[in-house]
Amino acid sequence: MKTAAHLGSEGDFDVAIVGCGVSGANIARRLSAYRLRVAVIEKETDVSFGTSKANSGIVHGGFHHNRKYLKARLELRGALMFDELRRQLDFPFRRCGILVAALHDEEMKAVEHLYLQGVENGVIGIEMCSRERILELEPKLSQDTVGGLYAPGGGIVEPYRFVFALVESAKKNGVAFYTDYKLSATEWDAKTRRWTLRAADGRTLHARYAVNAAGLFADEVSSLFGAEEFKIQARKGEYYLLDRLTKARPGRVVFPVPTAVSKGMLVIPTVEGTVLVGPTADSAEDKTDLSTTEERLERILDSGRKMIPSISANDVITSFAGLRPCLEEDFYIEVSKKAPALVQVAGIQSPGLTASPAVGEYVKDLLKTAGLELTEKPDWDPYLPPRPKTREASPYERDELIAKDPAYGNIVCRCENVSEAEIVEAVRLGHTTLDGVKYFTRAQMGRCQGGFCAYKIIKIIMRETGLGYDQITKRGGASRILEGEL
Amino acid sequence: MKEIHFDAIVIGAGAAGMAAALEIESSGFTCALIDREDHLGGILMQCVHNGFGLHEFNEELTGPEFAERFAERVLESRVAVYLGTTVVSIRSNDVEGKEVFCSSAEHGVIRILCRSVVLAMGCRERNRGNVRIPGSRPAGVYTAGLAQRLVNIEGYIPGKNVVIIGSGDIGLIMARRMSWVGCSVKAVVEIMPYPSGLTRNIVQCLNDFNIPLHLSCRTSAIYGKDRVEGVEVTPLENGAPVMEKSFRIPCDTVLLSVGLVPENELSKEAGVELNAMTNGPQIDSTMMTSVDGVFACGNVLHVHDLVDWAAEEARRTGAFVVAWLKGERPALQVRVKAGPNVRYANPGRVESGRENKLYLRSLVVKNDAVLEVKLDGKPIRSIKKNHVQPSEMLTLSVGDKDLGGATSDSVLEISLV
Amino acid sequence: MRELTCIVCPLGCRLSVTEDSSGSFSVAGNRCPRGAVYAEEEIRSPKRVVTATCRLASRGDGPTRRVPVRGSAPCPKEYVDQLLADIYALRVKQPVARGSVLLSNWQGRGIDVIATRTVE
């Protein structure tokens, strides 16, 4: 991403979106279909670096929430939009099905409630399962399972690849993206009816409308706009990631029966082939604290083993945490009543990822009610060319790729089978940090966790961008990798 | 697509791979040597310290010197060398033997048809995720081997104030290396009550630099927002963490030296069965795995202490490959069992009618131990060992006179008392 | 009586060294004669073999950006930092052959700094 920090305005826009996670990216892409000048500002060095990179990666089954809630209605709409989005944007997504497993007879009541809710919500194919049926659907479930629920339409997605694809599509259709752009002040000019959004480093841009999609910091951004006052409470979720060769990989996403506070700790066969166990749910004081703790991680293994007994600590390759931006029971997506020309998109916790395509639509409609003119672009191109991945290529396909570009033959990440060409592509698309390359290509996500490939990736980033060794970071800011040169 | 035929291919051109390839080629069979790096020598090229070659060459050499002596012979031989080439899959079929696909920027995809394969891929390092150190995920956490690559080959210093987790040789060597490039190594933290590296390295890598070694201590957390700011260390008493005695060591860099794991993903994909105690392939008395014609040697089989032994083992493996290619098959093999206090013994079988060399590791630290060998429960050998410890590999030679009267159901049990 | 660990080879024999009234040492525990030499030297004037890397003049784009080197003989401990500083100040022109002398008879102490890798 361009991080030019020159003073003077970046430009005049019709809409500025604050925050480029899954919500902001979907809104940006939706708006890119219209004759509008759209800008997205993101405070991190890369997009999707907030909650959108550390979540369960699930397209939910549509039965967890009552349709009286906006989040439920958007979840149902959003879930249906993923197939077409995938066809257009080529990100990893698959409908593997979702199971809710009851381990005691008493839990079946809660399962029945979910089932009825799913039926009421119009979920296609949802079924109540007897013990035999659920064990047939998922043989790795504990023998203690007494029954459950099956939603065949539920799915798994690589959340950061989803955001990257949305962003690339939006960019292709003219949306401007600014990273390392931390909003520090705004001004409303009542005469020209436009906002000035000032970044901490002095950059400014102007927009007639603004969208606050700032995730964990939506409350602070709302304050900066002089808009509604609310408090985002961070709730941390810790996960374990298991090796793709683990015996404990289920064929479908396995949920426990939910509690009042959370959907519980899941066992998720990720679309990339690994297994995620988690998340926990504990309130966090500090919105930047992504640390994990031993007791919570132990809880994850215990909880996971109750459903899938073959989960073994030996299969763990890493752990991480994400923070949910909690506001109230429901999403807060409304035109601001306090600040002019502002749409609030806040409190987007689960099912935020599932709902996000519908959030894009919904916000577009809200902007229209607020006065934004929407004229469709006849030349809007919703497609992205499919990107070859060496790990998915047959030997013959690989040979053809290498003939076109030899860098496809140089395997940089042996664990995840990622070639130099794919890493160069990631860097050229603006992912110039180790984490950015990791989320785009999967290099460093495998067994060795970058032990063999990290130095190669560092060198490729330096070669492609001209950055000095002291400018290579893990995820931007002060997360420098190298301290000196001999 | 390029298609080539060989009698044997060796995967991995470190010490073991080069030694095996040379042995096979010198017997007149065609042999390819494949490595994903752009140089021969494997991990030795970044091991710029000395301590290599005392047994192989009767000299004390640095890693690159040891490796280049083999590399020169390889380049002078008729071994076909493929560098910058990654093996993608290995499949056996009855008609063509083994079908191996490799990917290389220079050659594209190469389809190799061969009769035999030698696995010599070495090992990888265990990382933070494997040992589950909680805390935040800042920049500045490296495995010792990655730091070694960055310093010795790329010429970059990863950090200034370093804490090293694990007192294995790699960690100790890096304690000295980081000190010698101007860093401040604050401590080495070791979870066991004794260090796992050579005492020689404790002296010349820690004592020489007054670097404290905290034994019986585990690392409870790594903390820091964007870059490491410190580690939390908790002493263990009777194996249990005493949280109240935890202390913090401020630092900006953490190096993990917490063990090596043989790199057997390719082996698994090829259908090779692994030994749970070594994480390497199960092998018979001819170093052959459970897949006919696929052999294993070096660190991919079990992690060696000395590269000299990896090379020696690889040479013997090469000779067994030659025998196999000539149609020879082992006659009577006796199963080897790791008995009390023996973590593992390789190979898993010995052949009667000849000498067999075994490598094994102790589970315990003991002085005045006795290595006991029993055939079907009857003691046949007793060897006194002044000192045994898990980090020092032991060797044992078992020959014809030891295996008299053995049948194919016999079991040779090796234990330490 | 002093207890030392010999560092001459990886065996690491545990040595016991006794100095008698005339100032000569007797060493026990060594499995080879080098251990006795090491023990005396370690007490009188400890030395270490230095291994390090130094910069290629071109900083290279090949398999390595550094040339690994070692001292041909052990260096007195108190001069190791100086030797390292001189090694780090080198700028080695390619090609360099393994075994070639990059610094001859450093400080007149009989230590050559030798390249341990061939860099084309």
mmCIF file of C-alpha atoms in Angstrom, chain B residues 123-305:
data_model
loop_
_atom_site.group_PDB
_atom_site.id
_atom_site.type_symbol
_atom_site.label_atom_id
_atom_site.label_comp_id
_atom_site.label_asym_id
_atom_site.label_seq_id
_atom_site.Cartn_x
_atom_site.Cartn_y
_atom_site.Cartn_z
ATOM 1 C CA CYS B 123 15.562 -31.870 10.353
ATOM 2 C CA ARG B 124 13.809 -28.659 11.246
ATOM 3 C CA GLU B 125 13.724 -26.752 14.507
ATOM 4 C CA ARG B 126 10.932 -26.863 17.009
ATOM 5 C CA ASN B 127 9.397 -23.453 17.341
ATOM 6 C CA ARG B 128 7.420 -21.347 19.786
ATOM 7 C CA GLY B 129 4.139 -22.923 18.765
ATOM 8 C CA ASN B 130 5.450 -26.438 19.391
ATOM 9 C CA VAL B 131 6.497 -25.585 22.940
ATOM 10 C CA ARG B 132 3.442 -23.403 23.498
ATOM 11 C CA ILE B 133 4.941 -20.337 25.122
ATOM 12 C CA PRO B 134 2.031 -17.986 25.775
ATOM 13 C CA GLY B 135 2.119 -14.218 25.694
ATOM 14 C CA SER B 136 2.031 -11.659 22.939
ATOM 15 C CA ARG B 137 3.357 -12.165 19.423
ATOM 16 C CA PRO B 138 5.892 -9.405 18.880
ATOM 17 C CA ALA B 139 8.648 -9.277 16.295
ATOM 18 C CA GLY B 140 11.996 -10.480 17.613
ATOM 19 C CA VAL B 141 11.300 -14.179 18.260
ATOM 20 C CA TYR B 142 13.466 -16.505 16.168
ATOM 21 C CA THR B 143 14.553 -20.070 16.210
ATOM 22 C CA ALA B 144 18.294 -20.254 16.858
ATOM 23 C CA GLY B 145 18.885 -21.691 13.394
ATOM 24 C CA LEU B 146 17.088 -18.817 11.680
ATOM 25 C CA ALA B 147 19.144 -16.326 13.688
ATOM 26 C CA GLN B 148 22.266 -18.265 12.727
ATOM 27 C CA ARG B 149 21.366 -18.009 9.046
ATOM 28 C CA LEU B 150 20.660 -14.286 9.349
ATOM 29 C CA VAL B 151 23.946 -13.572 11.103
ATOM 30 C CA ASN B 152 26.373 -15.937 9.404
ATOM 31 C CA ILE B 153 25.158 -15.899 5.834
ATOM 32 C CA GLU B 154 22.981 -12.835 5.321
ATOM 33 C CA GLY B 155 25.018 -10.598 7.586
ATOM 34 C CA TYR B 156 22.183 -9.125 9.665
ATOM 35 C CA ILE B 157 21.899 -8.813 13.412
ATOM 36 C CA PRO B 158 18.400 -9.774 14.547
ATOM 37 C CA GLY B 159 18.509 -7.883 17.848
ATOM 38 C CA LYS B 160 20.652 -6.414 20.593
ATOM 39 C CA ASN B 161 19.618 -7.876 23.957
ATOM 40 C CA VAL B 162 19.025 -11.569 23.696
ATOM 41 C CA VAL B 163 17.525 -14.316 25.822
ATOM 42 C CA ILE B 164 18.037 -17.869 24.618
ATOM 43 C CA ILE B 165 15.510 -20.549 25.475
ATOM 44 C CA GLY B 166 17.009 -24.013 25.603
ATOM 45 C CA SER B 167 20.570 -25.043 26.353
ATOM 46 C CA GLY B 168 21.065 -27.362 23.403
ATOM 47 C CA ASP B 169 24.212 -26.908 21.354
ATOM 48 C CA ILE B 170 22.561 -24.671 18.802
ATOM 49 C CA GLY B 171 21.464 -22.279 21.545
ATOM 50 C CA LEU B 172 24.869 -22.320 23.206
ATOM 51 C CA ILE B 173 26.700 -21.757 19.942
ATOM 52 C CA MET B 174 24.389 -18.828 19.189
ATOM 53 C CA ALA B 175 24.993 -17.394 22.668
ATOM 54 C CA ARG B 176 28.635 -17.086 21.708
ATOM 55 C CA ARG B 177 27.943 -15.968 18.159
ATOM 56 C CA MET B 178 25.566 -13.194 19.225
ATOM 57 C CA SER B 179 28.100 -12.064 21.820
ATOM 58 C CA TRP B 180 30.853 -12.063 19.228
ATOM 59 C CA VAL B 181 28.804 -9.826 16.900
ATOM 60 C CA GLY B 182 28.246 -7.302 19.625
ATOM 61 C CA CYS B 183 24.960 -8.325 21.211
ATOM 62 C CA SER B 184 24.301 -8.718 24.893
ATOM 63 C CA VAL B 185 23.081 -12.203 25.764
ATOM 64 C CA LYS B 186 21.198 -11.846 29.022
ATOM 65 C CA ALA B 187 20.591 -15.484 29.886
ATOM 66 C CA VAL B 188 20.022 -19.014 28.708
ATOM 67 C CA VAL B 189 16.890 -20.583 30.163
ATOM 68 C CA GLU B 190 16.748 -24.386 30.392
ATOM 69 C CA ILE B 191 13.770 -26.386 31.581
ATOM 70 C CA MET B 192 15.715 -29.482 32.616
ATOM 71 C CA PRO B 193 17.938 -29.609 35.697
ATOM 72 C CA TYR B 194 20.963 -30.150 33.450
ATOM 73 C CA PRO B 195 22.076 -28.519 30.222
ATOM 74 C CA SER B 196 21.393 -30.467 27.045
ATOM 75 C CA GLY B 197 24.427 -29.305 25.087
ATOM 76 C CA LEU B 198 28.052 -30.360 25.315
ATOM 77 C CA THR B 199 29.872 -29.253 28.449
ATOM 78 C CA ARG B 200 32.564 -27.909 26.170
ATOM 79 C CA ASN B 201 30.002 -25.440 24.861
ATOM 80 C CA ILE B 202 28.885 -24.411 28.343
ATOM 81 C CA VAL B 203 32.495 -23.403 28.970
ATOM 82 C CA GLN B 204 33.327 -21.645 25.722
ATOM 83 C CA CYS B 205 29.906 -20.185 24.970
ATOM 84 C CA LEU B 206 28.484 -19.260 28.362
ATOM 85 C CA ASN B 207 31.212 -19.166 30.996
ATOM 86 C CA ASP B 208 33.587 -17.254 28.743
ATOM 87 C CA PHE B 209 30.968 -14.522 28.426
ATOM 88 C CA ASN B 210 29.531 -14.685 31.937
ATOM 89 C CA ILE B 211 26.131 -15.551 30.538
ATOM 90 C CA PRO B 212 23.925 -16.955 33.302
ATOM 91 C CA LEU B 213 22.356 -20.360 32.750
ATOM 92 C CA HIS B 214 19.016 -20.764 34.529
ATOM 93 C CA LEU B 215 18.413 -24.474 34.961
ATOM 94 C CA SER B 216 15.064 -25.996 35.925
ATOM 95 C CA CYS B 217 13.361 -22.903 34.612
ATOM 96 C CA ARG B 218 10.651 -22.602 32.062
ATOM 97 C CA THR B 219 9.686 -19.617 30.003
ATOM 98 C CA SER B 220 6.144 -18.740 30.998
ATOM 99 C CA ALA B 221 5.554 -15.885 28.612
ATOM 100 C CA ILE B 222 7.077 -13.656 25.986
ATOM 101 C CA TYR B 223 5.838 -10.112 26.200
ATOM 102 C CA GLY B 224 6.139 -6.958 24.159
ATOM 103 C CA LYS B 225 3.817 -4.990 21.931
ATOM 104 C CA ASP B 226 5.444 -4.625 18.518
ATOM 105 C CA ARG B 227 8.907 -5.955 19.384
ATOM 106 C CA VAL B 228 9.931 -8.248 22.216
ATOM 107 C CA GLU B 229 10.292 -6.426 25.524
ATOM 108 C CA GLY B 230 11.101 -9.330 27.775
ATOM 109 C CA VAL B 231 10.417 -12.866 28.920
ATOM 110 C CA GLU B 232 8.893 -14.224 32.085
ATOM 111 C CA VAL B 233 10.828 -17.106 33.602
ATOM 112 C CA THR B 234 9.407 -19.479 36.226
ATOM 113 C CA PRO B 235 11.569 -21.862 38.264
ATOM 114 C CA LEU B 236 10.468 -25.461 38.557
ATOM 115 C CA GLU B 237 10.602 -27.387 41.805
ATOM 116 C CA ASN B 238 10.058 -31.119 41.546
ATOM 117 C CA GLY B 239 8.954 -30.502 37.996
ATOM 118 C CA ALA B 240 6.184 -28.073 38.932
ATOM 119 C CA PRO B 241 6.289 -24.331 38.210
ATOM 120 C CA VAL B 242 6.510 -22.112 41.271
ATOM 121 C CA MET B 243 4.667 -19.088 39.909
ATOM 122 C CA GLU B 244 5.428 -16.891 42.931
ATOM 123 C CA LYS B 245 9.130 -17.130 42.130
ATOM 124 C CA SER B 246 8.692 -15.991 38.522
ATOM 125 C CA PHE B 247 10.993 -13.265 37.364
ATOM 126 C CA ARG B 248 11.284 -11.156 34.238
ATOM 127 C CA ILE B 249 14.298 -10.716 32.024
ATOM 128 C CA PRO B 250 14.084 -7.620 29.831
ATOM 129 C CA CYS B 251 15.298 -8.232 26.267
ATOM 130 C CA ASP B 252 14.417 -7.393 22.666
ATOM 131 C CA THR B 253 15.207 -10.748 21.111
ATOM 132 C CA VAL B 254 14.326 -14.330 21.959
ATOM 133 C CA LEU B 255 16.132 -17.270 20.352
ATOM 134 C CA LEU B 256 14.515 -20.667 20.665
ATOM 135 C CA SER B 257 16.750 -23.707 20.827
ATOM 136 C CA VAL B 258 14.144 -26.212 21.924
ATOM 137 C CA GLY B 259 14.868 -29.261 19.889
ATOM 138 C CA LEU B 260 15.058 -30.632 16.377
ATOM 139 C CA VAL B 261 12.461 -32.682 14.546
ATOM 140 C CA PRO B 262 13.367 -34.867 11.593
ATOM 141 C CA GLU B 263 11.732 -33.423 8.495
ATOM 142 C CA ASN B 264 9.601 -36.358 7.352
ATOM 143 C CA GLU B 265 6.590 -34.889 5.626
ATOM 144 C CA LEU B 266 7.818 -36.108 2.239
ATOM 145 C CA SER B 267 8.493 -39.511 3.779
ATOM 146 C CA LYS B 268 4.943 -39.698 5.134
ATOM 147 C CA GLU B 269 3.523 -38.740 1.766
ATOM 148 C CA ALA B 270 5.583 -41.539 0.241
ATOM 149 C CA GLY B 271 3.916 -43.993 2.603
ATOM 150 C CA VAL B 272 6.922 -44.482 4.842
ATOM 151 C CA GLU B 273 6.089 -45.537 8.404
ATOM 152 C CA LEU B 274 7.633 -43.515 11.177
ATOM 153 C CA ASN B 275 9.029 -44.487 14.557
ATOM 154 C CA ALA B 276 7.206 -42.488 17.222
ATOM 155 C CA MET B 277 10.292 -42.269 19.446
ATOM 156 C CA THR B 278 12.552 -40.771 16.802
ATOM 157 C CA ASN B 279 10.005 -39.094 14.493
ATOM 158 C CA GLY B 280 12.103 -40.657 11.771
ATOM 159 C CA PRO B 281 11.379 -43.614 9.481
ATOM 160 C CA GLN B 282 11.393 -47.131 10.816
ATOM 161 C CA ILE B 283 14.231 -48.949 9.142
ATOM 162 C CA ASP B 284 15.488 -52.477 8.864
ATOM 163 C CA SER B 285 19.040 -53.716 9.133
ATOM 164 C CA THR B 286 19.833 -52.279 5.696
ATOM 165 C CA MET B 287 18.552 -48.781 6.519
ATOM 166 C CA MET B 288 15.544 -49.432 4.305
ATOM 167 C CA THR B 289 12.175 -48.011 5.294
ATOM 168 C CA SER B 290 8.809 -49.742 5.182
ATOM 169 C CA VAL B 291 8.626 -48.829 1.481
ATOM 170 C CA ASP B 292 10.689 -51.131 -0.671
ATOM 171 C CA GLY B 293 13.673 -49.367 -2.186
ATOM 172 C CA VAL B 294 13.318 -46.243 -0.026
ATOM 173 C CA PHE B 295 16.160 -45.749 2.435
ATOM 174 C CA ALA B 296 16.855 -43.143 5.117
ATOM 175 C CA CYS B 297 19.968 -41.796 6.780
ATOM 176 C CA GLY B 298 21.313 -38.798 8.634
ATOM 177 C CA ASN B 299 19.239 -36.411 10.697
ATOM 178 C CA VAL B 300 16.008 -37.291 8.910
ATOM 179 C CA LEU B 301 16.332 -40.706 10.526
ATOM 180 C CA HIS B 302 17.326 -39.538 13.989
ATOM 181 C CA VAL B 303 19.051 -36.372 15.100
ATOM 182 C CA HIS B 304 22.786 -36.942 15.392
ATOM 183 C CA ASP B 305 25.136 -35.185 17.810
#
